[in-house]
Amino acid sequence: MTEGRVPWSKEFADRYREEGLWQGVPLGDLLRGWAERYGDRTALVAGGRRWSYRELDRRVDRLAAGLHRLGIAAGDRVVVQLPNRPSFVAVVFALLRLGAPPVIAMPAHRFAEIAHFCSFTGAAAYITAERDGSFDNRELAREVQAEVPGLRRVIVDGDPGGFTALSEADADPVPLPSPAAEDLALLLLSGGTTGVPKLVPRTHDDWACSGRAMAEAIPFGAGTVTMVGLPIAHNWTMTHGMLAAFIAGGTLVLAPGLDPESAFPLVEAERVTDVGLVPSMAALWVEEAEWTGHDLSSLRRVAVGGAKLGEEAAKAVEPALGCRLQQMFGMAEGLIGFVRDDDPDELRTVSQGRPASPADEVRVVDEADREVAPGEVGELLARGPYTVRGYYRSPGHDAVAFTPDGFYRTGDLVRILPGGHVVFEGRVKEQINRGGEKVAAEEVQGHLLAHPDVRDVLVVGVPDDVLGERVCACVVPEGEPPSLAGLRDFLTRLGLAAYKLPDRVEAVDELPRTALGKPSRKLMLQRLLG
Ligand code: J2J
């Protein structure tokens, strides 16, 4: 079943199977195997609750049966928007077991994103939490259901407010046929460069392969305790913190956030060994570690990724936290890389790592797709056993985002060191990396153009000491220039997630253009930085 996605060719699929990279076991069955192997070991710790592997497996069975009874069947897509709670893990694995691919949304997403995911995927159901902070997700669900009539069911973790409570999705396990391992397992959110967010179709085989590659190469083992404090809905946190930890029989600690005040006590109490931090968080940990009374000595590695970690900041990590810095890069589309424990010291601070699997293929090319000389900067292309060959239902975009021979054009400018380590040098894609959260400039522009006081607009990323980049809207006004608060309010009312809202607005007389007359973000940024 390859509905909506581009499969690997038979030649590649056969090779990945022969090499044992694709093991032909769907993710729901993998969990059953872990429960048999790891039994009473702790799989998950969150908010005072601890579930063993056996307990997690049992809950997932009951939940899968319950969801099935509520009408969710194999092949249905289900939009899942849950925070860092045990229910996230249970719901995702129950849907994987059912073969009803979850569409993984961020807690911060609002009407614009959720309505799009529901209608674009033809979702049968939307599973969400009662609230996100003070925001009532049930209100959002009502608006989405009015807009997307095909959405049959809304299921709420918490007070359902007229919808179905997640606690109702509980039934004695029934035999359910497993999906095929080569089928679509889940849909991840792409960092995005286009007007509407793209979805990345990952199969059971390929996503399991990425987790296994990570668990083996880091390496994770039974003593591994990962902590996830960034939203677990990110591919990074889901693979590193959850999938790779489970494959190794380790423990996932779900934290509500990563601020040192709440995270350090958890590191101490749960003896956390591995944690993923974006660079801005890493800086905060480095600063606070000196003053904390908490024992952080269980930490073996601090993985820093999602955005570039500066060399100076990198050098500060190990002395302050007393453990290895492990720079890491990756993308929802697939390719993941990280520095290994035994790599030379210098590589740990200057490079973002090397690909997780020996079967990963990378190329660095110039604008004409010619391979650059070794060590030169160019665009990173990636192909491999867990890097997709196309987006979900997007053949038009695939033609530009992938090469004819199946390499994904990452949009990242990199150079590769002699040992295969990748150094990120910039981007060619129209994306803003706001502290690890990705914002597609075109998406925000599209919404801003609907504002009555905006005649034209370019959204650019401006450098920022804390977040790396912030979102700046350069507006050609129609009359009075709109205020920042006015624009943010407008976008919020349209239902755009808060992390995409402009941090700054600049009124300009006209947009700078290239020789071909195309508005240029590069020229605009040069003008802003003066
Ligand atoms: C510079 N840029 C980086 C890094 C990602 C592991 C780790 C991260 C992600 C992720 C992920 C970077 N230095 N260390 O999915 O499994 C930028 C690149 C990349 C984009 C992908 C994983 N690490 N990036 O961040 O899909 O521009 O995945 O193409 O959110 O983040 O973003 P995303």
XYZ file of C-alpha atoms and ligand atoms in Angstrom:
563
model
C 0.000 0.000 0.000
C 1.838 3.113 -1.163
C -1.096 5.504 -1.199
C 0.096 9.100 -1.249
C 3.805 8.375 -1.018
C 6.763 7.513 -3.212
C 8.132 4.051 -2.430
C 11.782 3.076 -2.667
C 12.539 1.222 -5.894
C 12.659 -2.580 -5.681
C 16.423 -2.496 -6.091
C 16.904 -0.348 -2.989
C 14.189 -2.049 -0.953
C 15.725 -5.461 -1.665
C 19.154 -4.202 -0.676
C 17.922 -2.665 2.588
C 16.164 -5.931 3.446
C 19.170 -8.064 2.560
C 21.408 -5.920 4.720
C 19.014 -6.275 7.643
C 18.293 -2.556 7.734
C 14.629 -3.203 7.127
C 13.562 -6.062 9.320
C 9.985 -6.426 8.173
C 8.491 -5.974 11.646
C 5.820 -3.284 12.076
C 6.328 -0.917 15.001
C 3.359 -2.242 16.977
C 4.871 -5.726 16.852
C 8.263 -4.331 17.838
C 6.678 -3.079 21.054
C 5.334 -6.586 21.697
C 8.877 -7.923 21.313
C 10.285 -5.340 23.717
C 7.618 -6.256 26.264
C 8.670 -9.903 26.009
C 12.367 -9.107 26.228
C 12.424 -6.237 28.714
C 9.270 -7.153 30.722
C 9.344 -5.375 34.055
C 12.018 -2.844 33.215
C 10.780 0.725 33.253
C 9.902 1.956 29.774
C 8.373 5.285 30.671
C 8.428 7.773 33.533
C 6.216 10.844 33.506
C 4.555 13.018 36.101
C 5.054 10.476 38.893
C 3.832 7.553 36.750
C 6.065 4.645 35.785
C 5.132 2.063 33.206
C 7.114 -1.084 32.618
C 7.444 -2.421 29.086
C 4.799 -4.998 29.902
C 2.463 -2.344 31.270
C 2.990 -0.104 28.225
C 2.272 -3.025 25.897
C -0.870 -3.953 27.817
C -2.134 -0.368 27.752
C -1.420 -0.051 24.050
C -3.375 -3.260 23.395
C -6.392 -1.987 25.335
C -6.191 1.426 23.705
C -5.885 -0.044 20.198
C -8.948 -2.200 20.865
C -10.791 0.801 22.295
C -9.958 3.027 19.345
C -11.008 0.240 17.000
C -14.354 0.004 18.771
C -14.757 3.761 18.331
C -14.501 3.207 14.587
C -10.840 3.819 13.877
C -9.652 1.218 11.394
C -6.487 0.244 9.537
C -5.637 2.814 6.884
C -7.407 5.730 8.664
C -5.244 8.764 9.307
C -5.508 10.260 12.801
C -4.189 13.702 13.726
C -2.506 13.461 17.143
C -1.780 16.615 19.131
C -0.643 15.689 22.619
C 1.938 17.166 24.979
C 4.709 15.263 26.794
C 2.464 12.839 28.632
C 2.306 9.043 28.727
C -0.819 9.263 26.557
C 1.340 10.481 23.657
C 3.372 7.281 23.713
C 0.332 5.058 24.222
C -1.733 6.711 21.483
C 1.074 6.698 18.923
C 1.848 3.017 19.503
C -1.852 2.071 19.566
C -2.318 3.726 16.166
C 0.850 2.094 14.845
C -0.492 -1.250 16.032
C -3.827 -0.579 14.347
C -2.116 0.490 11.127
C -3.942 3.840 11.341
C -1.091 6.297 10.705
C -0.852 9.102 13.266
C -0.258 12.574 11.830
C 2.024 14.075 14.445
C 1.074 17.699 15.209
C 2.839 20.021 17.656
C 1.078 21.154 20.843
C 1.612 24.742 19.621
C -0.352 24.187 16.420
C -3.629 26.001 16.018
C -6.532 26.159 13.579
C -4.474 26.899 10.441
C -2.234 23.892 10.923
C -4.688 21.393 12.423
C -7.461 22.108 9.879
C -4.903 21.684 7.103
C -3.605 18.367 8.473
C -7.150 17.054 8.940
C -8.373 17.992 5.482
C -5.159 17.257 3.574
C -4.831 13.753 5.007
C -8.591 13.090 5.045
C -8.208 12.279 8.736
C -10.894 10.143 10.361
C -10.131 11.410 13.856
C -8.302 14.081 15.827
C -6.873 13.180 19.236
C -5.935 16.125 21.411
C -5.487 17.237 25.009
C -8.124 19.251 26.811
C -5.898 22.322 26.901
C -2.527 23.714 25.950
C -1.818 26.136 28.806
C -4.823 28.441 28.867
C -5.815 27.565 25.307
C -8.883 25.326 25.017
C -8.195 22.695 22.364
C -11.849 21.626 22.374
C -12.804 25.044 20.965
C -10.205 24.488 18.283
C -11.622 21.008 17.610
C -15.113 22.464 17.149
C -13.822 24.962 14.584
C -11.866 22.270 12.788
C -14.837 19.926 12.655
C -17.006 22.698 11.203
C -14.376 23.259 8.516
C -13.571 19.588 7.833
C -16.809 17.590 7.858
C -14.972 14.340 7.032
C -13.429 14.377 10.505
C -15.636 11.746 12.127
C -14.411 11.841 15.680
C -12.610 14.076 18.161
C -11.044 12.319 21.142
C -9.870 14.342 24.123
C -7.307 13.424 26.772
C -9.007 15.069 29.766
C -12.477 16.568 30.086
C -13.987 15.836 26.663
C -16.429 18.781 26.703
C -18.955 17.039 24.475
C -16.449 14.978 22.475
C -15.213 11.460 23.231
C -12.906 11.045 26.230
C -9.666 9.200 25.562
C -10.427 7.121 28.664
C -13.416 5.685 26.755
C -11.013 4.174 24.240
C -10.398 1.179 26.461
C -11.458 -2.356 25.674
C -10.359 -5.917 26.122
C -7.743 -6.654 23.504
C -9.043 -8.134 20.284
C -6.972 -9.792 17.572
C -6.086 -7.105 15.046
C -4.144 -7.826 11.872
C -0.712 -6.161 11.854
C 0.002 -3.701 9.072
C 2.783 -4.536 6.624
C 6.178 -3.187 7.645
C 6.590 -1.440 4.294
C 3.315 0.473 4.771
C 2.926 4.051 5.859
C 3.447 4.109 9.640
C 3.230 7.766 10.559
C 3.220 11.249 9.030
C 5.733 13.735 10.414
C 5.746 17.470 9.992
C 8.428 18.762 7.655
C 10.371 21.858 8.683
C 8.867 23.273 5.522
C 9.704 25.807 2.870
C 6.341 26.079 1.159
C 3.074 27.964 1.622
C 1.414 25.020 3.356
C 3.207 22.624 5.714
C 4.349 19.383 4.084
C 4.033 15.954 5.660
C 6.716 13.288 5.631
C 5.445 9.733 5.129
C 7.572 7.305 7.159
C 7.117 3.544 6.953
C 7.391 1.039 9.813
C 10.558 -0.385 8.263
C 12.293 2.927 7.678
C 11.430 4.636 10.954
C 12.458 1.547 12.939
C 15.700 1.539 10.944
C 16.470 5.114 12.022
C 15.869 4.248 15.679
C 17.999 1.126 15.444
C 20.833 2.965 13.699
C 20.783 5.514 16.495
C 20.573 3.006 19.335
C 23.469 0.983 17.906
C 25.801 3.820 16.966
C 25.469 6.043 20.042
C 25.260 3.355 21.632
C 22.222 3.036 23.891
C 21.803 0.071 26.234
C 19.663 -1.217 29.058
C 21.126 1.422 31.377
C 20.131 4.298 29.093
C 17.711 6.821 30.558
C 16.711 9.470 28.031
C 14.937 12.654 28.986
C 12.615 14.462 26.575
C 11.673 17.998 27.529
C 11.307 19.476 24.060
C 7.943 18.545 22.561
C 8.098 14.789 21.989
C 6.155 15.375 18.773
C 9.427 16.356 17.037
C 11.081 13.612 14.979
C 14.275 14.175 16.932
C 12.768 13.628 20.348
C 10.582 10.780 19.143
C 13.486 8.851 17.616
C 16.293 9.717 20.030
C 14.319 9.928 23.252
C 11.646 7.295 22.623
C 12.265 4.866 19.750
C 16.027 4.403 20.162
C 15.668 4.174 23.957
C 12.935 1.514 23.663
C 14.908 -0.489 21.102
C 17.761 -0.663 23.609
C 15.495 -1.483 26.560
C 16.199 1.874 28.190
C 13.880 4.282 29.963
C 12.202 7.405 28.589
C 11.636 10.217 31.087
C 9.054 12.678 29.814
C 9.536 16.160 31.239
C 7.154 19.084 30.810
C 10.056 21.337 29.806
C 13.820 21.761 29.942
C 14.279 24.795 32.156
C 17.007 23.904 34.646
C 14.746 24.570 37.617
C 12.418 21.708 36.760
C 14.739 19.551 34.618
C 17.772 19.277 36.942
C 15.831 17.667 39.808
C 14.465 15.122 37.318
C 17.946 14.353 35.990
C 19.024 13.665 39.556
C 15.957 11.687 40.596
C 15.791 9.475 37.500
C 19.551 9.232 36.913
C 19.118 10.508 33.344
C 21.992 9.542 31.028
C 21.040 11.227 27.738
C 19.126 14.383 26.983
C 18.436 16.349 23.789
C 18.777 20.116 23.922
C 18.518 22.878 21.322
C 21.463 25.334 21.475
C 19.563 28.030 23.426
C 18.682 25.460 26.106
C 22.226 24.109 26.173
C 23.471 27.630 26.940
C 21.021 27.873 29.811
C 22.081 24.486 31.215
C 25.732 25.498 31.013
C 24.978 28.710 32.896
C 22.859 27.116 35.589
C 24.892 23.944 36.169
C 27.467 25.903 38.115
C 24.887 27.046 40.681
C 22.691 24.041 40.983
C 22.741 21.887 44.054
C 21.429 18.980 41.981
C 23.551 15.993 41.122
C 23.952 15.822 37.344
C 26.651 13.152 37.437
C 24.427 10.496 35.811
C 24.561 12.415 32.500
C 26.697 10.652 29.910
C 25.867 12.763 26.905
C 24.111 15.986 26.187
C 22.870 15.843 22.611
C 22.626 19.299 21.078
C 20.936 19.765 17.734
C 18.027 21.132 15.750
C 20.039 24.275 15.056
C 23.722 25.101 14.798
C 25.680 25.181 18.037
C 28.432 27.796 17.879
C 31.982 26.640 18.519
C 32.436 28.747 21.657
C 29.149 27.539 23.100
C 30.178 23.968 22.214
C 33.442 24.278 24.110
C 31.621 25.328 27.261
C 29.363 22.285 27.463
C 31.664 19.518 28.684
C 33.430 21.417 31.479
C 30.132 22.789 32.800
C 28.039 19.631 32.603
C 30.741 17.055 33.205
C 29.644 14.782 30.355
C 30.141 14.372 26.631
C 28.795 16.927 24.207
C 27.126 15.052 21.395
C 26.260 17.344 18.518
C 23.445 15.933 16.453
C 21.637 16.874 13.286
C 18.667 15.450 11.520
C 15.482 16.091 9.650
C 11.954 14.716 9.658
C 12.596 13.635 6.051
C 15.122 11.126 7.363
C 18.885 11.531 7.581
C 20.214 11.779 11.128
C 23.822 12.246 12.168
C 25.753 12.666 15.392
C 29.238 12.745 16.809
C 30.350 9.447 18.358
C 31.730 9.197 21.884
C 35.190 8.232 20.666
C 35.502 10.868 17.948
C 38.434 13.236 18.496
C 37.690 16.102 20.883
C 37.910 18.695 18.164
C 35.208 17.032 16.070
C 32.851 17.123 19.016
C 32.978 20.909 19.061
C 33.286 21.795 15.361
C 31.115 19.227 13.610
C 27.482 18.265 13.866
C 28.295 14.592 13.399
C 28.315 11.868 10.786
C 25.363 9.899 9.439
C 23.836 7.298 11.744
C 23.843 4.387 9.299
C 26.616 3.116 7.030
C 23.906 2.835 4.358
C 23.237 6.586 4.432
C 24.473 8.231 1.238
C 25.316 11.917 1.229
C 26.486 14.230 -1.519
C 27.462 17.879 -1.464
C 26.623 19.742 -4.666
C 26.775 23.191 -6.233
C 23.884 25.075 -7.831
C 24.185 22.974 -10.985
C 24.002 19.727 -8.967
C 27.682 19.024 -9.598
C 29.555 17.474 -6.710
C 31.884 20.051 -5.094
C 35.533 19.320 -4.297
C 36.024 17.467 -0.977
C 35.756 19.874 1.937
C 34.046 22.621 -0.099
C 30.674 24.059 0.910
C 27.597 23.013 -1.044
C 24.059 21.758 -0.606
C 23.674 18.489 1.274
C 21.767 15.768 -0.583
C 20.737 12.615 1.243
C 19.484 9.164 0.332
C 19.267 6.041 2.433
C 17.237 3.381 4.192
C 15.297 5.864 6.312
C 15.293 8.988 4.119
C 11.994 9.311 2.261
C 11.761 9.509 -1.531
C 8.922 12.020 -1.566
C 6.446 13.984 0.557
C 2.918 12.829 1.272
C 0.596 13.562 -1.661
C 2.906 16.224 -3.134
C 4.185 15.085 -6.547
C 4.635 18.664 -7.763
C 6.872 19.622 -4.849
C 8.757 16.318 -4.985
C 10.025 17.226 -8.437
C 12.002 20.109 -6.901
C 12.747 18.651 -3.453
C 14.281 15.382 -4.715
C 16.802 14.603 -7.442
C 15.758 12.248 -10.246
C 17.861 9.516 -8.613
C 16.059 9.885 -5.299
C 18.293 12.120 -3.176
C 16.478 14.533 -0.856
C 17.646 18.114 -1.304
C 18.042 19.147 2.325
C 18.423 22.880 1.596
C 21.336 22.876 4.057
C 24.761 24.212 3.124
C 27.458 22.002 4.571
C 31.004 20.860 4.149
C 32.182 17.365 4.895
C 35.406 16.700 6.769
C 37.728 13.868 5.699
C 36.239 11.396 8.222
C 32.695 12.022 6.987
C 31.701 14.536 9.649
C 29.283 17.216 8.521
C 29.684 20.898 9.349
C 26.574 23.033 8.840
C 27.427 26.351 7.194
C 24.063 27.836 6.302
C 20.974 27.247 4.228
C 19.647 27.720 0.740
C 16.078 26.911 1.748
C 13.575 29.652 2.574
C 13.231 28.552 6.161
C 13.835 30.291 9.469
C 15.324 28.231 12.292
C 13.936 29.906 15.385
C 15.689 28.162 18.248
C 15.190 24.778 16.571
C 11.556 25.432 15.579
C 11.328 25.668 11.804
C 9.278 28.418 10.174
C 8.575 28.457 6.423
C 8.911 32.096 5.333
C 6.441 31.566 2.509
C 3.748 30.198 4.797
C 3.855 33.267 7.061
C 3.987 35.609 4.057
C 0.925 33.955 2.547
C -1.080 34.663 5.680
C 0.262 38.212 6.063
C -0.784 39.105 2.512
C -4.378 38.707 3.637
C -3.939 41.649 6.047
C -5.646 44.789 4.663
C -2.650 47.028 5.510
C -0.129 44.755 3.798
C 0.419 45.350 0.090
C 3.491 43.160 -0.163
C 5.706 41.331 2.304
C 8.893 39.332 2.693
C 9.527 37.292 5.828
C 13.187 36.821 6.693
C 15.192 35.315 9.537
C 17.309 37.866 11.374
C 20.268 36.751 13.508
C 19.580 36.520 17.232
C 21.996 35.833 20.090
C 19.627 33.602 21.989
C 17.502 31.783 19.411
C 19.925 31.865 16.491
C 17.288 33.539 14.358
C 14.045 35.410 14.782
C 11.193 36.072 12.390
C 11.092 39.521 10.788
C 8.252 40.661 8.507
C 9.318 43.324 5.987
C 6.089 44.943 4.920
C 5.232 47.299 2.062
C 2.212 48.903 3.731
C -1.075 49.793 2.129
C -1.465 53.190 3.854
C -0.490 53.238 7.545
C 2.224 50.663 8.396
C 0.765 47.892 10.560
C 2.187 47.478 14.062
C 3.924 44.331 15.274
C 1.161 43.720 17.810
C -1.447 44.227 15.083
C 0.181 41.688 12.767
C 0.687 39.128 15.524
C -2.907 39.518 16.605
C -4.092 39.127 13.013
C -2.108 35.900 12.510
C -3.240 34.556 15.874
C -6.849 35.122 14.872
C -6.182 33.277 11.611
C -5.029 30.404 13.808
C -1.300 30.305 13.173
C 0.968 28.678 15.783
C 2.676 31.226 18.048
C 6.245 30.220 17.140
C 5.634 31.378 13.551
C 4.526 34.905 14.502
C 6.869 37.771 13.540
C 9.179 38.989 16.314
C 9.799 42.184 14.447
C 8.200 44.253 11.682
C 9.930 46.658 9.303
C 8.016 48.968 6.961
C 9.716 49.344 3.570
C 8.818 51.330 0.439
C 9.386 48.394 -1.848
C 10.857 44.921 -1.806
C 14.397 44.529 -3.131
C 14.414 42.350 -6.234
C 16.856 40.179 -8.116
C 17.889 40.970 -11.687
C 14.999 38.761 -12.763
C 12.538 40.828 -10.718
C 11.950 38.241 -7.990
C 11.697 39.576 -4.404
C 14.980 38.738 -2.677
C 15.273 37.730 0.975
C 19.029 37.877 0.702
C 19.025 41.529 -0.430
C 16.405 42.370 2.182
C 18.513 40.852 4.926
C 21.590 42.752 3.742
C 19.555 45.951 3.907
C 18.292 45.149 7.420
C 21.719 44.312 8.733
C 23.060 47.467 7.091
C 22.386 23.025 12.150
N 21.156 22.826 11.620
C 20.441 21.777 12.051
C 22.239 21.145 13.573
C 18.980 20.216 12.424
C 17.626 14.955 14.903
C 18.098 16.239 15.089
C 17.410 17.335 14.539
C 16.246 17.147 13.803
C 15.554 18.335 13.240
C 15.757 15.850 13.606
C 20.944 20.885 13.033
N 22.915 22.221 13.103
N 22.787 20.380 14.522
O 14.632 15.583 12.898
O 15.963 13.502 13.974
C 18.333 21.985 10.755
C 18.689 21.687 9.298
C 17.753 20.543 8.950
C 16.516 20.954 9.720
C 15.566 19.812 9.975
C 16.454 14.739 14.165
N 20.003 19.935 13.239
N 19.222 21.326 11.709
O 15.880 19.475 13.569
O 12.878 18.405 10.559
O 18.381 22.837 8.546
O 14.578 18.092 12.308
O 17.518 20.422 7.572
O 12.864 19.902 12.627
O 17.027 21.469 10.940
O 14.602 20.204 10.918
P 13.623 19.156 11.604
